[in-house]
PDB file of C-alpha atoms (C1' of nucleotides) in Angstrom:
ATOM      1  CA  MET A 207      -3.076 -83.375  10.398  1.00 44.00           C
ATOM      2  CA  SER A 208      -1.840 -81.554  13.437  1.00 42.00           C
ATOM      3  CA  THR A 209      -4.772 -79.167  13.577  1.00 59.00           C
ATOM      4  CA  ILE A 210      -7.417 -81.878  13.791  1.00 68.00           C
ATOM      5  CA  LEU A 211      -7.517 -81.765  17.554  1.00 72.00           C
ATOM      6  CA  ASN A 212      -8.191 -78.065  17.481  1.00 84.00           C
ATOM      7  CA  GLU A 213     -10.922 -78.375  14.884  1.00 86.00           C
ATOM      8  CA  ASN A 214     -12.622 -81.244  16.653  1.00 86.00           C
ATOM      9  CA  LEU A 215     -12.582 -79.378  19.923  1.00 89.00           C
ATOM     10  CA  ILE A 216     -14.139 -76.312  18.429  1.00 93.00           C
ATOM     11  CA  TYR A 217     -16.780 -78.361  16.669  1.00 93.00           C
ATOM     12  CA  GLU A 218     -17.642 -80.384  19.754  1.00 93.00           C
ATOM     13  CA  ILE A 219     -17.789 -77.390  22.038  1.00 95.00           C
ATOM     14  CA  LEU A 220     -19.889 -75.273  19.733  1.00 96.00           C
ATOM     15  CA  SER A 221     -22.301 -78.079  18.926  1.00 95.00           C
ATOM     16  CA  VAL A 222     -23.017 -78.504  22.629  1.00 96.00           C
ATOM     17  CA  VAL A 223     -23.452 -74.780  23.126  1.00 97.00           C
ATOM     18  CA  GLU A 224     -25.939 -74.803  20.290  1.00 96.00           C
ATOM     19  CA  GLU A 225     -28.133 -77.212  22.206  1.00 97.00           C
ATOM     20  CA  ILE A 226     -28.541 -75.103  25.322  1.00 98.00           C
ATOM     21  CA  PRO A 227     -32.231 -74.209  25.419  1.00 97.00           C
ATOM     22  CA  PRO A 228     -33.265 -70.564  25.617  1.00 98.00           C
ATOM     23  CA  GLY A 229     -33.898 -69.581  29.208  1.00 97.00           C
ATOM     24  CA  ASN A 230     -31.259 -71.990  30.468  1.00 97.00           C
ATOM     25  CA  VAL A 231     -27.510 -71.736  30.987  1.00 97.00           C
ATOM     26  CA  ALA A 232     -24.626 -74.194  31.093  1.00 97.00           C
ATOM     27  CA  THR A 233     -21.290 -73.885  32.853  1.00 97.00           C
ATOM     28  CA  TYR A 234     -17.880 -74.183  31.224  1.00 97.00           C
ATOM     29  CA  GLY A 235     -17.168 -77.273  33.271  1.00 96.00           C
ATOM     30  CA  GLN A 236     -20.485 -78.800  32.301  1.00 96.00           C
ATOM     31  CA  ILE A 237     -19.695 -78.381  28.624  1.00 96.00           C
ATOM     32  CA  ALA A 238     -16.226 -79.798  29.159  1.00 95.00           C
ATOM     33  CA  ARG A 239     -17.756 -82.877  30.785  1.00 95.00           C
ATOM     34  CA  LEU A 240     -20.300 -83.274  28.008  1.00 95.00           C
ATOM     35  CA  ILE A 241     -17.553 -83.574  25.412  1.00 94.00           C
ATOM     36  CA  GLY A 242     -15.583 -85.999  27.553  1.00 93.00           C
ATOM     37  CA  ARG A 243     -12.909 -83.507  28.583  1.00 93.00           C
ATOM     38  CA  GLU A 244     -13.763 -82.830  32.175  1.00 93.00           C
ATOM     39  CA  LYS A 245     -10.536 -81.000  32.873  1.00 93.00           C
ATOM     40  CA  ASN A 246     -10.672 -78.651  29.938  1.00 94.00           C
ATOM     41  CA  ALA A 247     -13.097 -76.017  31.187  1.00 96.00           C
ATOM     42  CA  ARG A 248     -10.581 -73.273  30.470  1.00 95.00           C
ATOM     43  CA  LEU A 249     -10.360 -74.403  26.898  1.00 95.00           C
ATOM     44  CA  VAL A 250     -14.127 -74.069  26.538  1.00 95.00           C
ATOM     45  CA  GLY A 251     -13.755 -70.470  27.618  1.00 95.00           C
ATOM     46  CA  SER A 252     -11.045 -69.694  25.137  1.00 94.00           C
ATOM     47  CA  VAL A 253     -13.035 -71.183  22.284  1.00 94.00           C
ATOM     48  CA  LEU A 254     -16.143 -69.207  23.209  1.00 95.00           C
ATOM     49  CA  LYS A 255     -14.081 -66.064  23.482  1.00 93.00           C
ATOM     50  CA  ARG A 256     -13.493 -66.155  19.750  1.00 91.00           C
ATOM     51  CA  SER A 257     -16.706 -67.976  18.798  1.00 92.00           C
ATOM     52  CA  GLU A 258     -17.835 -65.088  16.633  1.00 90.00           C
ATOM     53  CA  TYR A 259     -15.186 -66.159  14.177  1.00 89.00           C
ATOM     54  CA  TYR A 260     -16.928 -69.504  13.722  1.00 90.00           C
ATOM     55  CA  GLY A 261     -20.496 -68.296  13.434  1.00 92.00           C
ATOM     56  CA  SER A 262     -23.504 -67.383  15.517  1.00 94.00           C
ATOM     57  CA  TYR A 263     -23.864 -69.362  18.722  1.00 96.00           C
ATOM     58  CA  PRO A 264     -25.764 -68.710  21.944  1.00 97.00           C
ATOM     59  CA  CYS A 265     -22.552 -68.297  23.890  1.00 96.00           C
ATOM     60  CA  HIS A 266     -24.323 -65.896  26.273  1.00 97.00           C
ATOM     61  CA  ARG A 267     -25.884 -69.027  27.804  1.00 97.00           C
ATOM     62  CA  VAL A 268     -22.548 -70.109  29.229  1.00 97.00           C
ATOM     63  CA  VAL A 269     -21.493 -68.938  32.681  1.00 97.00           C
ATOM     64  CA  ASN A 270     -18.988 -70.095  35.251  1.00 96.00           C
ATOM     65  CA  HIS A 271     -19.639 -72.589  38.032  1.00 96.00           C
ATOM     66  CA  GLU A 272     -20.962 -69.823  40.284  1.00 95.00           C
ATOM     67  CA  GLY A 273     -23.302 -68.411  37.682  1.00 96.00           C
ATOM     68  CA  ARG A 274     -21.067 -65.397  37.069  1.00 95.00           C
ATOM     69  CA  LEU A 275     -21.032 -63.754  33.676  1.00 95.00           C
ATOM     70  CA  ALA A 276     -18.114 -63.593  31.274  1.00 94.00           C
ATOM     71  CA  PRO A 277     -15.705 -60.690  31.439  1.00 89.00           C
ATOM     72  CA  SER A 278     -15.386 -58.878  28.118  1.00 88.00           C
ATOM     73  CA  PHE A 279     -18.954 -59.736  27.156  1.00 93.00           C
ATOM     74  CA  PRO A 280     -21.069 -56.751  28.247  1.00 92.00           C
ATOM     75  CA  GLU A 281     -24.127 -57.765  26.232  1.00 94.00           C
ATOM     76  CA  GLN A 282     -24.427 -61.100  27.989  1.00 96.00           C
ATOM     77  CA  LYS A 283     -26.599 -59.898  30.834  1.00 96.00           C
ATOM     78  CA  GLU A 284     -29.124 -58.215  28.588  1.00 96.00           C
ATOM     79  CA  LEU A 285     -29.337 -61.263  26.340  1.00 97.00           C
ATOM     80  CA  LEU A 286     -30.048 -63.485  29.335  1.00 97.00           C
ATOM     81  CA  LEU A 287     -32.653 -61.104  30.725  1.00 97.00           C
ATOM     82  CA  GLU A 288     -34.412 -61.148  27.372  1.00 97.00           C
ATOM     83  CA  GLU A 289     -34.835 -64.907  27.813  1.00 97.00           C
ATOM     84  CA  ASP A 290     -36.064 -64.464  31.386  1.00 97.00           C
ATOM     85  CA  VAL A 291     -33.098 -66.256  32.893  1.00 97.00           C
ATOM     86  CA  PRO A 292     -33.441 -65.816  36.672  1.00 96.00           C
ATOM     87  CA  PHE A 293     -30.719 -63.854  38.423  1.00 95.00           C
ATOM     88  CA  LYS A 294     -29.619 -64.337  41.980  1.00 92.00           C
ATOM     89  CA  SER A 295     -27.932 -60.970  42.189  1.00 92.00           C
ATOM     90  CA  GLU A 296     -26.777 -58.174  39.937  1.00 90.00           C
ATOM     91  CA  ASN A 297     -24.279 -60.194  37.927  1.00 91.00           C
ATOM     92  CA  GLN A 298     -24.970 -63.741  38.964  1.00 94.00           C
ATOM     93  CA  VAL A 299     -27.408 -66.160  37.381  1.00 95.00           C
ATOM     94  CA  ASP A 300     -29.456 -68.390  39.678  1.00 95.00           C
ATOM     95  CA  LEU A 301     -27.963 -71.704  38.634  1.00 94.00           C
ATOM     96  CA  LYS A 302     -30.373 -73.729  40.746  1.00 93.00           C
ATOM     97  CA  LYS A 303     -33.226 -72.475  38.628  1.00 94.00           C
ATOM     98  CA  ALA A 304     -31.548 -71.837  35.306  1.00 96.00           C
ATOM     99  CA  GLN A 305     -28.926 -74.537  34.786  1.00 96.00           C
ATOM    100  CA  TRP A 306     -29.549 -76.757  31.798  1.00 96.00           C
ATOM    101  CA  GLU A 307     -30.430 -80.277  32.863  1.00 92.00           C
ATOM    102  CA  ILE A 308     -29.578 -83.004  30.418  1.00 81.00           C
TER     103      ILE A 308
ATOM    104  C1'  DC B 106      11.276 -76.667  23.248  1.00 67.29           C
ATOM    105  C1'  DC B 107      10.332 -73.918  27.336  1.00 67.29           C
ATOM    106  C1'  DC B 108       7.373 -70.438  29.405  1.00 67.29           C
ATOM    107  C1'  DT B 109       3.187 -67.925  30.013  1.00 67.29           C
ATOM    108  C1'  DT B 110      -1.854 -67.305  29.489  1.00 67.29           C
ATOM    109  C1'  DG B 111      -6.478 -68.049  30.552  1.00 67.29           C
ATOM    110  C1'  DA B 112     -14.878 -66.220  29.267  1.00 67.29           C
ATOM    111  C1'  DC B 113     -12.305 -72.403  34.631  1.00 67.29           C
ATOM    112  C1'  DA B 114     -13.037 -75.517  38.949  1.00 67.29           C
ATOM    113  C1'  DC B 115     -12.659 -76.552  43.682  1.00 67.29           C
ATOM    114  C1'  DG B 116     -11.447 -76.524  48.484  1.00 67.29           C
ATOM    115  C1'  DG B 117     -10.028 -73.577  52.469  1.00 67.29           C
ATOM    116  C1'  DG B 118      -9.889 -69.772  55.422  1.00 67.29           C
TER     117       DG B 118
ATOM    118  C1'  DA C 151     -19.629 -62.985  50.116  1.00 67.29           C
ATOM    119  C1'  DC C 152     -14.507 -62.458  49.165  1.00 67.29           C
ATOM    120  C1'  DC C 153      -9.695 -63.659  48.446  1.00 67.29           C
ATOM    121  C1'  DC C 154      -6.108 -67.239  47.715  1.00 67.29           C
ATOM    122  C1'  DG C 155      -3.635 -71.319  46.327  1.00 67.29           C
ATOM    123  C1'  DT C 156      -3.574 -75.415  43.507  1.00 67.29           C
ATOM    124  C1'  DG C 157      -4.695 -78.308  39.617  1.00 67.29           C
ATOM    125  C1'  DC C 158      -5.471 -78.382  34.811  1.00 67.29           C
ATOM    126  C1'  DC C 159      -4.027 -78.443  29.773  1.00 67.29           C
ATOM    127  C1'  DA C 160      -4.298 -76.616  24.929  1.00 67.29           C
ATOM    128  C1'  DA C 161      -2.601 -72.652  22.621  1.00 67.29           C
ATOM    129  C1'  DG C 162       0.412 -68.997  21.585  1.00 67.29           C
ATOM    130  C1'  DG C 163       4.761 -66.640  21.818  1.00 67.29           C
TER     131       DG C 163
END
DNA sequence: CCCTTGACACGGG
DNA sequence: ACCCGTGCCAAGG
């Protein structure tokens, strides 16, 4: 009963992440808005941090509102480059070109 | 129940 | 571009 919120959140967040097309990225805030929780961007991050526990999701396609990559996720850059995601600088995605448009 | 954490966001300087 | 303060809120201790 009391864990339903947690489970719903994880499900909603991961099902949005799953829909990000290859070659595009979404921001934490964008995902939060898409699930109707605009102010919960930090929560999106903490779910993705342990997303491996829930299965295989393209969590490398999620960056912050500046296009910066996630700390403690060294493989992220290579995974994005493999999909030809455009970078603006060494560790910053070009959001103008790469952000997922709904 | 209170306190701290945090893969965030946003506005200022 | 960088650093800082503030707001945010579920989760974990």
